[in-house]
Amino acid sequence: MAFKTNDFQQITMDDRFRSLSPRTQRVVLNSWAKSFAEIVFPAINEERFAVLYSDCSASRPNTPINVIIGALMLKEVLGLSDDELLSSICCDIRFQYALHTTSLTEQPVSDRTFSRFRQRLYNYEIEYGFDILKDEMMALSDTYAKYLNLNSNLKRMDSLMIASNSKRMSRLEIVYTVVANAVRLLDKLGMNELIPSKMEHYLHTDDLNEVIYYRKSEDVVGRLDQAIADASALRGIMADDQWQKFQEYQLLIRVLSEQATEDGTGTPRPKDKAEIRPDSLQNPSDPDATYRRKAGKDHKGYVGNIVETVGEKGCTLISDVSYATNSHSDSAFCKEYIDQQDGKSKETLLADGAYSGTKNTSLAQEKGIELITTALLGRQPDPVIADFEFSQDGRRVLRCPMNHEPIKSTYYDKIESCRVIFEKIHCERCPHSKGCKVKLQRKTAIVMVSTKMADRAEYAKRLSTEEYQTLTRQRNGVEGIPSVLRRKYNVDNIPARGLLRSKTFFLLKIGAYNIKKLLKHLPAPRGQSAFNPVMA
């Protein structure tokens, strides 16, 4: 299929919209369709998606990219399914007006248009590693910011857990399902002679219920032992290289490495529950999903990280987004975001304590970003630690907060800290001895301190000021976004499995969220001709 841009369309003299009654035209022009047609639709960059199609002009041209992207965002704005979206495009004049298709006798979409486009995005990212849909959603956000005069350097960051669209399974269910899938693969390929007679029960329709549910009175450990033994036996049967390309075999190898270990005799045994890693297989139908416990709750699936730009007049837009398995930490998201910045403009980034860290703070300073977190993770040093004076390289303490020079200062690379020896007389009556955690010896006093501790103590002091208290309170506004994404955009019910496939839906929901923000704060345009936007 060849790539072809959708030329900018003006309403023609015989356009169907002109034949509508004045009342119907007013309804359309007073709806969301007008702003969408004049701001969102023209801003979609079709050239960005040219890489998804052939450059052979002799082949059949693609469905207009701006129609597909625009339609998929409207689907999320209005909470429609693919079938409902297709019906709306074919029958609702507002959709046709918004997508610039009122002049067409036949709408340029079918029941497979959207799923095929998502598949193209998936295949491209798998092969090249570039997420062009994210680039487009963020470019559109920049366009909306111009219309809203959102020229703010104040950003706030938060994350939300996104549930996998797959069943929560026990260890026994996971191992059983992987083994059953491998046995069914042998059966499907006509290699029944390779299936041991004791494993033929995996082919029976009711075997899952029989093993998992109907035998609950039996020891679970015994059944898990048997399932792992069957998995190990299958691994030996499918040892040839020809099986490497099958996902069933790949998951079989993976589940054995994650769930089992070999004893002294080489017999596979289930690992202790505490040894199971959070990134282990949670469900064979969604191999990318991981496990994470956060705020006292168990989560299985993915995590989205959001950066919101805050305007002076209450306007906000999501200006950056990331998506990963939920074992990805908030601190890692923060570091990745800061790394992406060019450092040319000053920026204030508000986040909660999970985004804090000495490395993130140092990196932010290098990029001209003021990272402000509501709290510090881990044990907080006493504020007095901030007043220790260090050498320029941070490997020697010059003076304590009471201006006493140490007898000796030794730096330990392994713990990146200084062991400082003071005269005992200076420390035993010092009002700060408790905060320094000084250890009194027979003739001397010892303090363990580092530049990291001093930096954390200094930052803790800054957080207590009124200016920082005001900023940290302002951060709370971003916590409404996860709630909106759950209630209105159903991020926990994404109809796709896998990291990349579910990310496509998540990005479109972010795009829909920004469109709603745009329509909410945008003044109603007057005197503009249809399909001919006037930039603010």
Coordinates of C-alpha atoms in Angstrom, one line a residue:
M1 CA 0.0 0.0 0.0
A2 CA 1.5 3.4 -1.1
F3 CA 1.6 6.5 1.1
K4 CA -0.3 9.5 -0.1
T5 CA -1.0 12.7 1.8
N6 CA -4.6 13.8 2.2
D7 CA -4.7 17.2 0.5
F8 CA -6.2 20.0 2.5
Q9 CA -9.9 20.1 1.8
Q10 CA -12.1 23.2 1.4
I11 CA -15.9 22.9 1.4
T12 CA -16.9 22.8 -2.3
M13 CA -20.0 24.4 -3.8
D14 CA -21.8 21.1 -3.9
D15 CA -20.6 19.8 -0.5
R16 CA -23.2 17.9 1.4
F17 CA -22.8 20.2 4.4
R18 CA -24.1 23.1 2.4
S19 CA -27.3 21.2 1.6
L20 CA -28.2 20.8 5.3
S21 CA -30.8 23.0 6.9
P22 CA -29.5 26.2 8.6
R23 CA -30.6 24.7 11.9
T24 CA -28.6 21.5 11.4
Q25 CA -25.6 23.6 10.3
R26 CA -25.8 25.6 13.5
V27 CA -25.9 22.5 15.6
V28 CA -22.7 21.2 13.9
L29 CA -20.9 24.5 14.1
N30 CA -21.8 24.9 17.8
S31 CA -20.5 21.4 18.7
W32 CA -17.0 20.0 19.2
A33 CA -16.8 19.2 15.5
K34 CA -15.9 22.8 14.5
S35 CA -13.0 23.2 16.9
F36 CA -11.8 19.7 16.0
A37 CA -12.0 20.4 12.3
E38 CA -10.2 23.7 12.5
I39 CA -7.5 23.0 15.1
V40 CA -6.9 19.3 15.7
F41 CA -7.4 17.8 12.2
P42 CA -5.1 20.2 10.2
A43 CA -2.3 19.8 12.9
I44 CA -2.0 16.0 12.3
N45 CA 1.3 15.4 10.6
E46 CA 0.7 12.7 8.0
E47 CA 4.3 12.7 6.8
R48 CA 5.4 11.3 10.1
F49 CA 3.5 8.0 9.3
A50 CA 4.9 7.7 5.7
V51 CA 7.4 5.1 7.0
L52 CA 4.5 2.7 7.6
Y53 CA 3.7 2.4 3.9
S54 CA 5.4 1.6 0.6
D55 CA 7.0 4.3 -1.5
C56 CA 5.8 2.6 -4.7
S57 CA 3.3 5.0 -6.2
A58 CA 1.9 2.3 -8.4
S59 CA 0.2 0.5 -5.5
R60 CA -3.1 1.3 -3.9
P61 CA -3.0 4.5 -1.8
N62 CA -3.5 4.4 1.9
T63 CA -6.5 5.6 3.9
P64 CA -5.8 9.3 4.8
I65 CA -3.7 9.3 7.9
N66 CA -5.3 12.4 9.4
V67 CA -8.7 10.8 9.1
I68 CA -7.5 7.6 10.9
I69 CA -5.6 9.5 13.7
G70 CA -8.5 12.0 14.1
A71 CA -11.1 9.2 14.2
L72 CA -9.1 7.2 16.8
M73 CA -8.8 10.2 19.1
L74 CA -12.5 10.9 18.7
K75 CA -13.2 7.3 19.6
E76 CA -11.4 7.8 22.9
V77 CA -13.0 11.2 23.6
L78 CA -16.5 9.8 23.2
G79 CA -15.8 6.3 24.6
L80 CA -16.7 4.3 21.5
S81 CA -15.8 0.9 20.2
D82 CA -14.3 0.4 16.7
D83 CA -17.7 -0.6 15.3
E84 CA -19.5 2.3 16.9
L85 CA -16.8 4.6 15.6
L86 CA -17.3 3.3 12.0
S87 CA -21.1 3.7 12.3
S88 CA -20.7 7.3 13.6
I89 CA -18.3 8.3 10.7
C90 CA -20.8 6.9 8.2
C91 CA -23.9 8.3 9.7
D92 CA -23.1 11.3 11.9
I93 CA -22.5 14.6 10.0
R94 CA -20.5 15.9 13.0
F95 CA -17.8 13.2 12.6
Q96 CA -17.7 13.9 8.8
Y97 CA -17.3 17.6 9.4
A98 CA -14.6 17.1 12.0
L99 CA -12.7 14.7 9.7
H100 CA -13.2 16.8 6.5
T101 CA -15.1 14.1 4.7
T102 CA -18.4 15.8 4.0
S103 CA -17.6 16.1 0.3
L104 CA -17.0 12.4 -0.1
T105 CA -19.8 10.2 -1.4
E106 CA -18.3 7.2 0.5
Q107 CA -16.4 7.5 3.8
P108 CA -12.8 6.3 3.4
V109 CA -12.8 3.8 6.4
S110 CA -13.9 0.2 6.8
D111 CA -14.3 -2.2 9.6
R112 CA -10.6 -3.2 9.4
T113 CA -9.0 0.3 8.9
F114 CA -8.3 1.0 12.5
S115 CA -7.0 -2.5 13.5
R116 CA -4.7 -2.6 10.5
F117 CA -3.3 0.8 11.3
R118 CA -2.6 -0.2 14.9
Q119 CA -0.9 -3.4 13.6
R120 CA 1.3 -1.2 11.3
L121 CA 2.4 0.9 14.3
Y122 CA 3.1 -2.3 16.3
N123 CA 5.2 -3.9 13.5
Y124 CA 7.2 -0.7 12.9
E125 CA 8.1 -0.2 16.6
I126 CA 9.0 -3.9 16.9
E127 CA 11.4 -3.6 13.9
Y128 CA 12.8 -0.1 14.4
G129 CA 12.2 0.8 18.0
F130 CA 10.6 4.2 17.3
D131 CA 7.2 5.2 18.7
I132 CA 5.9 7.6 16.1
L133 CA 2.4 7.7 17.6
K134 CA 3.9 9.2 20.9
D135 CA 5.7 11.8 18.9
E136 CA 2.5 12.8 17.1
M137 CA 0.5 13.0 20.3
M138 CA 3.1 15.2 21.9
A139 CA 3.4 17.4 18.8
L140 CA -0.4 17.9 18.9
S141 CA -0.1 18.9 22.6
D142 CA 2.4 21.6 21.5
T143 CA -0.1 22.9 19.0
Y144 CA -2.9 23.1 21.6
A145 CA -0.5 24.9 23.9
K146 CA -0.1 27.7 21.3
Y147 CA -3.9 28.1 21.0
L148 CA -4.2 28.3 24.8
N149 CA -1.1 30.6 25.1
L150 CA 0.3 27.9 27.5
N151 CA 3.8 29.2 27.7
S152 CA 4.6 27.9 31.2
N153 CA 7.8 26.4 32.6
L154 CA 6.0 24.8 35.5
K155 CA 5.6 21.0 35.1
R156 CA 4.3 18.4 37.4
M157 CA 4.7 14.6 37.2
D158 CA 2.8 11.6 38.4
S159 CA 2.4 7.9 37.5
L160 CA -0.6 5.5 37.4
M161 CA -0.8 1.8 37.5
I162 CA -2.6 0.3 34.5
A163 CA -4.1 -3.2 34.8
S164 CA -3.4 -5.9 32.3
N165 CA -6.4 -7.1 30.4
S166 CA -5.7 -10.7 31.4
K167 CA -6.8 -13.0 34.2
R168 CA -4.9 -13.0 37.5
M169 CA -3.3 -16.5 37.8
S170 CA -1.7 -18.5 40.6
R171 CA 1.7 -20.1 40.2
L172 CA 0.0 -23.5 39.5
E173 CA -2.2 -22.0 36.8
I174 CA 0.7 -20.3 35.1
V175 CA 2.8 -23.4 34.9
Y176 CA -0.1 -25.6 33.9
T177 CA -1.2 -23.2 31.1
V178 CA 2.3 -23.0 29.7
V179 CA 2.7 -26.8 29.7
A180 CA -0.8 -27.3 28.1
N181 CA 0.0 -24.7 25.4
A182 CA 3.2 -26.6 24.5
V183 CA 1.4 -29.9 24.4
R184 CA -1.3 -28.4 22.2
L185 CA 1.4 -27.1 19.9
L186 CA 2.7 -30.6 19.4
D187 CA -0.8 -31.8 18.7
K188 CA -1.5 -29.0 16.2
L189 CA 1.7 -29.7 14.3
G190 CA 0.8 -33.4 14.0
M191 CA 3.6 -34.6 16.3
N192 CA 1.5 -36.6 18.7
E193 CA 4.1 -39.3 18.9
L194 CA 6.2 -36.8 20.9
I195 CA 3.6 -36.3 23.6
P196 CA 4.1 -38.7 26.5
S197 CA 1.1 -40.7 27.4
K198 CA 1.0 -39.2 30.9
M199 CA 0.6 -35.7 29.4
E200 CA -2.3 -36.5 27.0
H201 CA -4.7 -35.3 29.6
Y202 CA -3.5 -31.7 28.8
L203 CA -5.4 -32.0 25.5
H204 CA -8.8 -32.7 27.2
T205 CA -11.2 -29.8 27.3
D206 CA -12.1 -30.1 31.1
D207 CA -8.5 -30.9 32.2
L208 CA -7.8 -27.4 33.5
N209 CA -10.8 -27.5 35.8
E210 CA -9.9 -31.0 36.9
V211 CA -6.3 -30.0 37.9
I212 CA -6.8 -26.5 39.2
Y213 CA -10.3 -26.5 40.8
Y214 CA -11.8 -30.0 41.3
R215 CA -8.7 -31.2 43.2
K216 CA -8.5 -28.4 45.7
S217 CA -8.4 -30.8 48.6
E218 CA -5.1 -32.2 47.3
D219 CA -1.8 -30.5 48.2
V220 CA -1.1 -27.6 45.9
V221 CA 2.7 -28.1 46.2
G222 CA 2.3 -31.6 44.9
R223 CA 0.4 -30.5 41.9
L224 CA 2.9 -27.7 41.2
D225 CA 5.7 -30.3 41.5
Q226 CA 4.0 -32.4 38.8
A227 CA 3.4 -29.4 36.5
I228 CA 7.0 -28.4 36.7
A229 CA 8.2 -31.9 36.1
D230 CA 6.0 -32.1 33.0
A231 CA 7.5 -28.7 31.9
S232 CA 11.0 -30.0 32.3
A233 CA 10.2 -33.2 30.4
L234 CA 8.8 -31.2 27.5
R235 CA 11.9 -29.0 27.5
G236 CA 13.9 -32.2 26.8
I237 CA 11.5 -33.3 24.1
M238 CA 11.5 -29.9 22.3
A239 CA 15.3 -29.4 22.5
D240 CA 15.8 -28.9 18.8
D241 CA 16.4 -25.4 17.3
Q242 CA 13.2 -25.7 15.3
W243 CA 11.2 -24.9 18.4
Q244 CA 12.9 -21.6 19.1
K245 CA 10.5 -19.6 16.9
F246 CA 7.4 -20.7 18.7
Q247 CA 6.1 -18.6 21.6
E248 CA 4.8 -21.7 23.4
Y249 CA 8.4 -23.0 23.6
Q250 CA 9.8 -19.6 24.6
L251 CA 7.3 -19.3 27.5
L252 CA 8.1 -22.9 28.6
I253 CA 11.8 -22.1 28.9
R254 CA 11.0 -18.8 30.7
V255 CA 8.6 -20.3 33.2
L256 CA 11.1 -23.0 34.1
S257 CA 13.8 -20.5 34.8
E258 CA 11.4 -18.2 36.8
Q259 CA 9.5 -20.8 38.8
A260 CA 11.8 -23.8 39.3
T261 CA 15.3 -24.6 40.4
E262 CA 17.2 -27.9 40.3
D263 CA 18.1 -29.8 43.5
G264 CA 21.3 -31.8 44.1
T265 CA 20.1 -34.7 41.9
G266 CA 19.1 -32.4 38.9
T267 CA 15.4 -32.7 39.6
P268 CA 13.4 -29.5 39.1
R269 CA 11.7 -28.2 42.2
P270 CA 9.4 -25.1 42.7
K271 CA 11.3 -22.1 43.9
D272 CA 10.4 -20.6 47.3
K273 CA 7.7 -17.9 46.8
A274 CA 10.0 -15.2 48.1
E275 CA 12.4 -16.0 45.2
I276 CA 9.9 -15.3 42.5
R277 CA 10.9 -12.0 40.8
P278 CA 8.3 -9.2 40.1
D279 CA 9.0 -9.4 36.3
S280 CA 8.2 -13.1 36.2
L281 CA 5.4 -14.3 33.9
Q282 CA 2.0 -13.3 35.2
N283 CA -0.2 -14.8 32.4
P284 CA 0.9 -16.6 29.2
S285 CA -1.6 -14.5 27.2
D286 CA 0.2 -11.3 28.3
P287 CA 3.9 -12.1 28.6
D288 CA 4.9 -8.5 29.0
A289 CA 2.9 -7.8 32.2
T290 CA 4.8 -7.6 35.5
Y291 CA 3.9 -7.5 39.2
R292 CA 4.3 -4.6 41.6
R293 CA 3.1 -3.9 45.1
K294 CA 2.4 -0.2 45.6
A295 CA 0.6 1.7 48.4
G296 CA -0.4 -1.6 49.9
K297 CA -2.1 -2.9 46.8
D298 CA -1.0 -5.6 44.3
H299 CA -0.9 -4.6 40.6
K300 CA -0.3 -6.7 37.5
G301 CA 0.3 -5.0 34.2
Y302 CA 1.9 -1.7 33.2
V303 CA 2.5 1.9 34.4
G304 CA 2.1 5.2 32.7
N305 CA 4.1 8.3 33.6
I306 CA 2.6 11.7 32.9
V307 CA 4.2 15.2 32.8
E308 CA 1.6 18.0 32.9
T309 CA 2.3 21.6 31.9
V310 CA 0.5 24.1 34.2
G311 CA -0.6 27.5 32.8
E312 CA -1.1 30.7 34.7
K313 CA -4.9 30.8 34.1
G314 CA -5.6 27.2 35.1
C315 CA -5.1 25.7 31.7
T316 CA -3.2 22.4 31.8
L317 CA -2.1 19.9 29.1
I318 CA -0.2 16.6 29.2
S319 CA 3.1 17.5 27.5
D320 CA 5.0 14.3 27.9
V321 CA 4.2 10.6 28.6
S322 CA 6.0 7.3 29.1
Y323 CA 4.7 3.8 29.3
A324 CA 6.5 0.7 30.7
T325 CA 6.0 -2.5 32.6
N326 CA 4.9 -1.7 36.2
S327 CA 8.2 -2.8 37.6
H328 CA 9.7 0.4 36.2
S329 CA 10.3 2.8 39.1
D330 CA 9.1 6.4 39.3
S331 CA 12.7 7.5 39.9
A332 CA 13.7 5.9 36.6
F333 CA 10.9 7.7 34.8
C334 CA 12.2 11.0 36.3
K335 CA 15.7 10.4 35.1
E336 CA 14.6 9.4 31.6
Y337 CA 12.5 12.6 31.3
I338 CA 15.3 14.8 32.5
D339 CA 17.8 13.1 30.1
Q340 CA 15.5 14.0 27.2
Q341 CA 15.6 17.8 27.9
D342 CA 18.0 19.9 26.0
G343 CA 18.7 22.3 29.0
K344 CA 18.1 25.4 26.9
S345 CA 15.1 26.6 29.0
K346 CA 14.6 26.8 32.7
E347 CA 11.9 24.5 34.1
T348 CA 10.4 23.7 37.5
L349 CA 9.3 20.1 37.9
L350 CA 7.0 19.1 40.8
A351 CA 6.8 15.5 41.8
D352 CA 6.2 13.3 44.8
G353 CA 8.9 11.7 47.0
A354 CA 9.1 8.6 44.8
Y355 CA 10.8 10.7 42.1
S356 CA 13.5 12.1 44.5
G357 CA 17.1 11.0 44.6
T358 CA 20.5 12.6 44.7
K359 CA 21.3 11.5 41.1
N360 CA 18.0 12.9 39.8
T361 CA 18.6 16.2 41.6
S362 CA 22.1 16.5 40.3
L363 CA 21.1 15.6 36.7
A364 CA 18.2 18.1 36.9
Q365 CA 20.6 20.9 37.9
E366 CA 22.8 20.1 35.0
K367 CA 19.8 20.5 32.7
G368 CA 18.6 23.7 34.2
I369 CA 15.6 22.0 35.9
E370 CA 14.6 22.7 39.4
L371 CA 13.3 19.3 40.7
I372 CA 11.0 19.8 43.7
T373 CA 9.6 16.7 45.4
T374 CA 7.1 16.7 48.2
A375 CA 9.3 14.5 50.4
L376 CA 12.6 12.5 50.4
L377 CA 12.6 8.7 50.3
G378 CA 14.5 6.8 52.9
R379 CA 15.9 8.0 56.2
Q380 CA 16.2 11.8 56.3
P381 CA 19.4 13.2 57.8
D382 CA 19.3 15.9 60.5
P383 CA 19.3 19.5 59.0
V384 CA 22.6 20.1 60.9
I385 CA 24.4 17.8 58.4
A386 CA 23.9 20.4 55.7
D387 CA 26.3 22.7 57.6
F388 CA 29.4 20.4 57.3
E389 CA 32.1 22.0 55.1
F390 CA 33.7 19.6 52.6
S391 CA 36.7 19.9 50.3
Q392 CA 36.0 20.6 46.7
D393 CA 36.1 16.9 45.7
G394 CA 33.9 15.9 48.6
R395 CA 36.4 13.4 50.0
R396 CA 37.4 15.3 53.1
V397 CA 35.6 17.2 55.8
L398 CA 37.1 20.6 56.6
R399 CA 34.9 21.9 59.4
C400 CA 31.9 20.8 61.4
P401 CA 28.8 23.0 61.9
M402 CA 30.4 24.5 65.0
N403 CA 33.5 25.5 63.0
H404 CA 35.8 22.9 64.6
E405 CA 38.5 21.3 62.4
P406 CA 38.8 17.5 62.5
I407 CA 41.8 15.6 63.7
K408 CA 41.5 13.3 60.8
S409 CA 39.1 12.7 57.8
T410 CA 39.2 9.5 55.9
Y411 CA 37.2 8.8 52.7
Y412 CA 35.8 5.3 52.1
D413 CA 35.1 4.6 48.4
K414 CA 32.9 1.6 49.0
I415 CA 30.3 3.5 51.1
E416 CA 31.1 7.0 49.6
S417 CA 31.4 8.5 53.1
C418 CA 33.9 10.2 55.3
R419 CA 34.9 8.9 58.7
V420 CA 35.8 12.1 60.6
I421 CA 37.6 12.2 64.0
F422 CA 37.1 15.2 66.3
E423 CA 38.4 16.0 69.7
K424 CA 36.1 14.5 72.3
I425 CA 35.8 17.8 74.2
H426 CA 34.3 19.5 71.1
C427 CA 31.6 16.9 70.6
E428 CA 30.5 15.7 74.1
R429 CA 28.9 19.1 75.0
C430 CA 27.9 20.1 71.5
P431 CA 24.2 20.9 71.0
H432 CA 24.3 19.1 67.6
S433 CA 25.8 15.9 68.8
K434 CA 22.6 14.0 68.6
G435 CA 21.9 15.2 65.0
C436 CA 25.4 14.3 63.9
K437 CA 25.0 10.8 65.5
V438 CA 28.4 11.2 67.0
K439 CA 30.1 8.2 68.6
L440 CA 32.2 9.1 71.6
Q441 CA 35.4 7.2 72.1
R442 CA 37.8 7.3 75.0
K443 CA 39.7 10.4 73.7
T444 CA 38.0 11.2 70.4
A445 CA 34.6 11.4 68.8
I446 CA 33.7 9.9 65.4
V447 CA 31.1 11.1 62.8
M448 CA 30.2 9.4 59.5
V449 CA 29.1 11.9 57.0
S450 CA 29.0 12.4 53.2
T451 CA 28.2 15.0 50.6
K452 CA 25.1 13.1 49.6
M453 CA 23.8 13.3 53.2
A454 CA 24.7 17.0 53.3
D455 CA 22.8 17.6 50.0
R456 CA 19.7 15.7 51.3
A457 CA 19.8 17.7 54.5
E458 CA 20.1 21.0 52.6
Y459 CA 17.1 20.0 50.4
A460 CA 15.1 19.0 53.4
K461 CA 15.7 22.5 54.9
R462 CA 14.5 24.1 51.6
L463 CA 11.4 22.0 51.6
S464 CA 10.4 23.4 54.9
T465 CA 10.3 27.0 53.6
E466 CA 7.0 28.7 52.7
E467 CA 8.0 29.1 49.0
Y468 CA 8.5 25.3 48.6
Q469 CA 5.5 24.5 50.7
T470 CA 3.4 26.5 48.2
L471 CA 4.9 24.6 45.2
T472 CA 4.5 21.2 46.8
R473 CA 0.8 21.9 47.5
Q474 CA 0.4 22.9 43.8
R475 CA 1.7 19.4 42.8
N476 CA -1.4 17.8 44.1
G477 CA -3.4 18.9 41.1
V478 CA -1.7 16.3 38.9
E479 CA -3.2 13.5 41.0
G480 CA -6.6 14.1 39.4
I481 CA -5.3 12.9 36.0
P482 CA -5.1 9.1 37.0
S483 CA -8.6 9.4 38.3
V484 CA -9.9 10.9 35.1
L485 CA -8.1 8.4 32.9
R486 CA -9.7 5.6 34.9
R487 CA -13.2 6.9 35.2
K488 CA -13.7 8.5 31.8
Y489 CA -11.1 6.7 29.6
N490 CA -11.1 3.2 31.1
V491 CA -7.3 2.8 31.1
D492 CA -7.7 -0.4 33.2
N493 CA -9.8 -2.0 30.5
I494 CA -7.6 -1.5 27.4
P495 CA -8.8 -4.1 24.8
A496 CA -5.3 -5.3 24.0
R497 CA -2.5 -7.3 25.6
G498 CA 1.2 -6.7 25.5
L499 CA 3.3 -3.6 26.2
L500 CA 3.4 -2.1 22.7
R501 CA -0.2 -3.0 21.8
S502 CA -1.7 -1.6 25.0
K503 CA 0.6 1.5 24.7
T504 CA -1.1 2.5 21.5
F505 CA -4.4 2.7 23.2
F506 CA -2.9 4.6 26.2
L507 CA -1.3 7.2 23.9
L508 CA -4.6 7.8 22.1
K509 CA -6.4 8.2 25.4
I510 CA -3.8 10.9 26.4
G511 CA -4.5 12.6 23.0
A512 CA -8.2 12.5 23.8
Y513 CA -7.6 13.9 27.3
N514 CA -5.7 16.9 25.8
I515 CA -8.5 17.5 23.2
K516 CA -11.0 17.7 26.0
K517 CA -8.7 20.2 27.8
L518 CA -8.4 22.2 24.6
L519 CA -12.2 22.4 24.0
K520 CA -12.8 23.3 27.6
H521 CA -10.5 26.3 27.7
L522 CA -10.7 27.4 24.1
P523 CA -13.0 30.4 23.4
A524 CA -15.7 29.6 20.9
P525 CA -14.4 30.7 17.5
R526 CA -16.4 33.1 15.5
G527 CA -16.3 34.2 11.9
Q528 CA -14.0 31.5 10.7
S529 CA -14.7 29.6 7.5
A530 CA -15.1 25.9 7.8
F531 CA -11.9 23.8 7.2
N532 CA -9.8 26.9 7.2
P533 CA -8.4 27.5 10.6
V534 CA -6.9 30.9 11.7
M535 CA -4.0 30.3 14.0
A536 CA -4.1 32.3 17.3

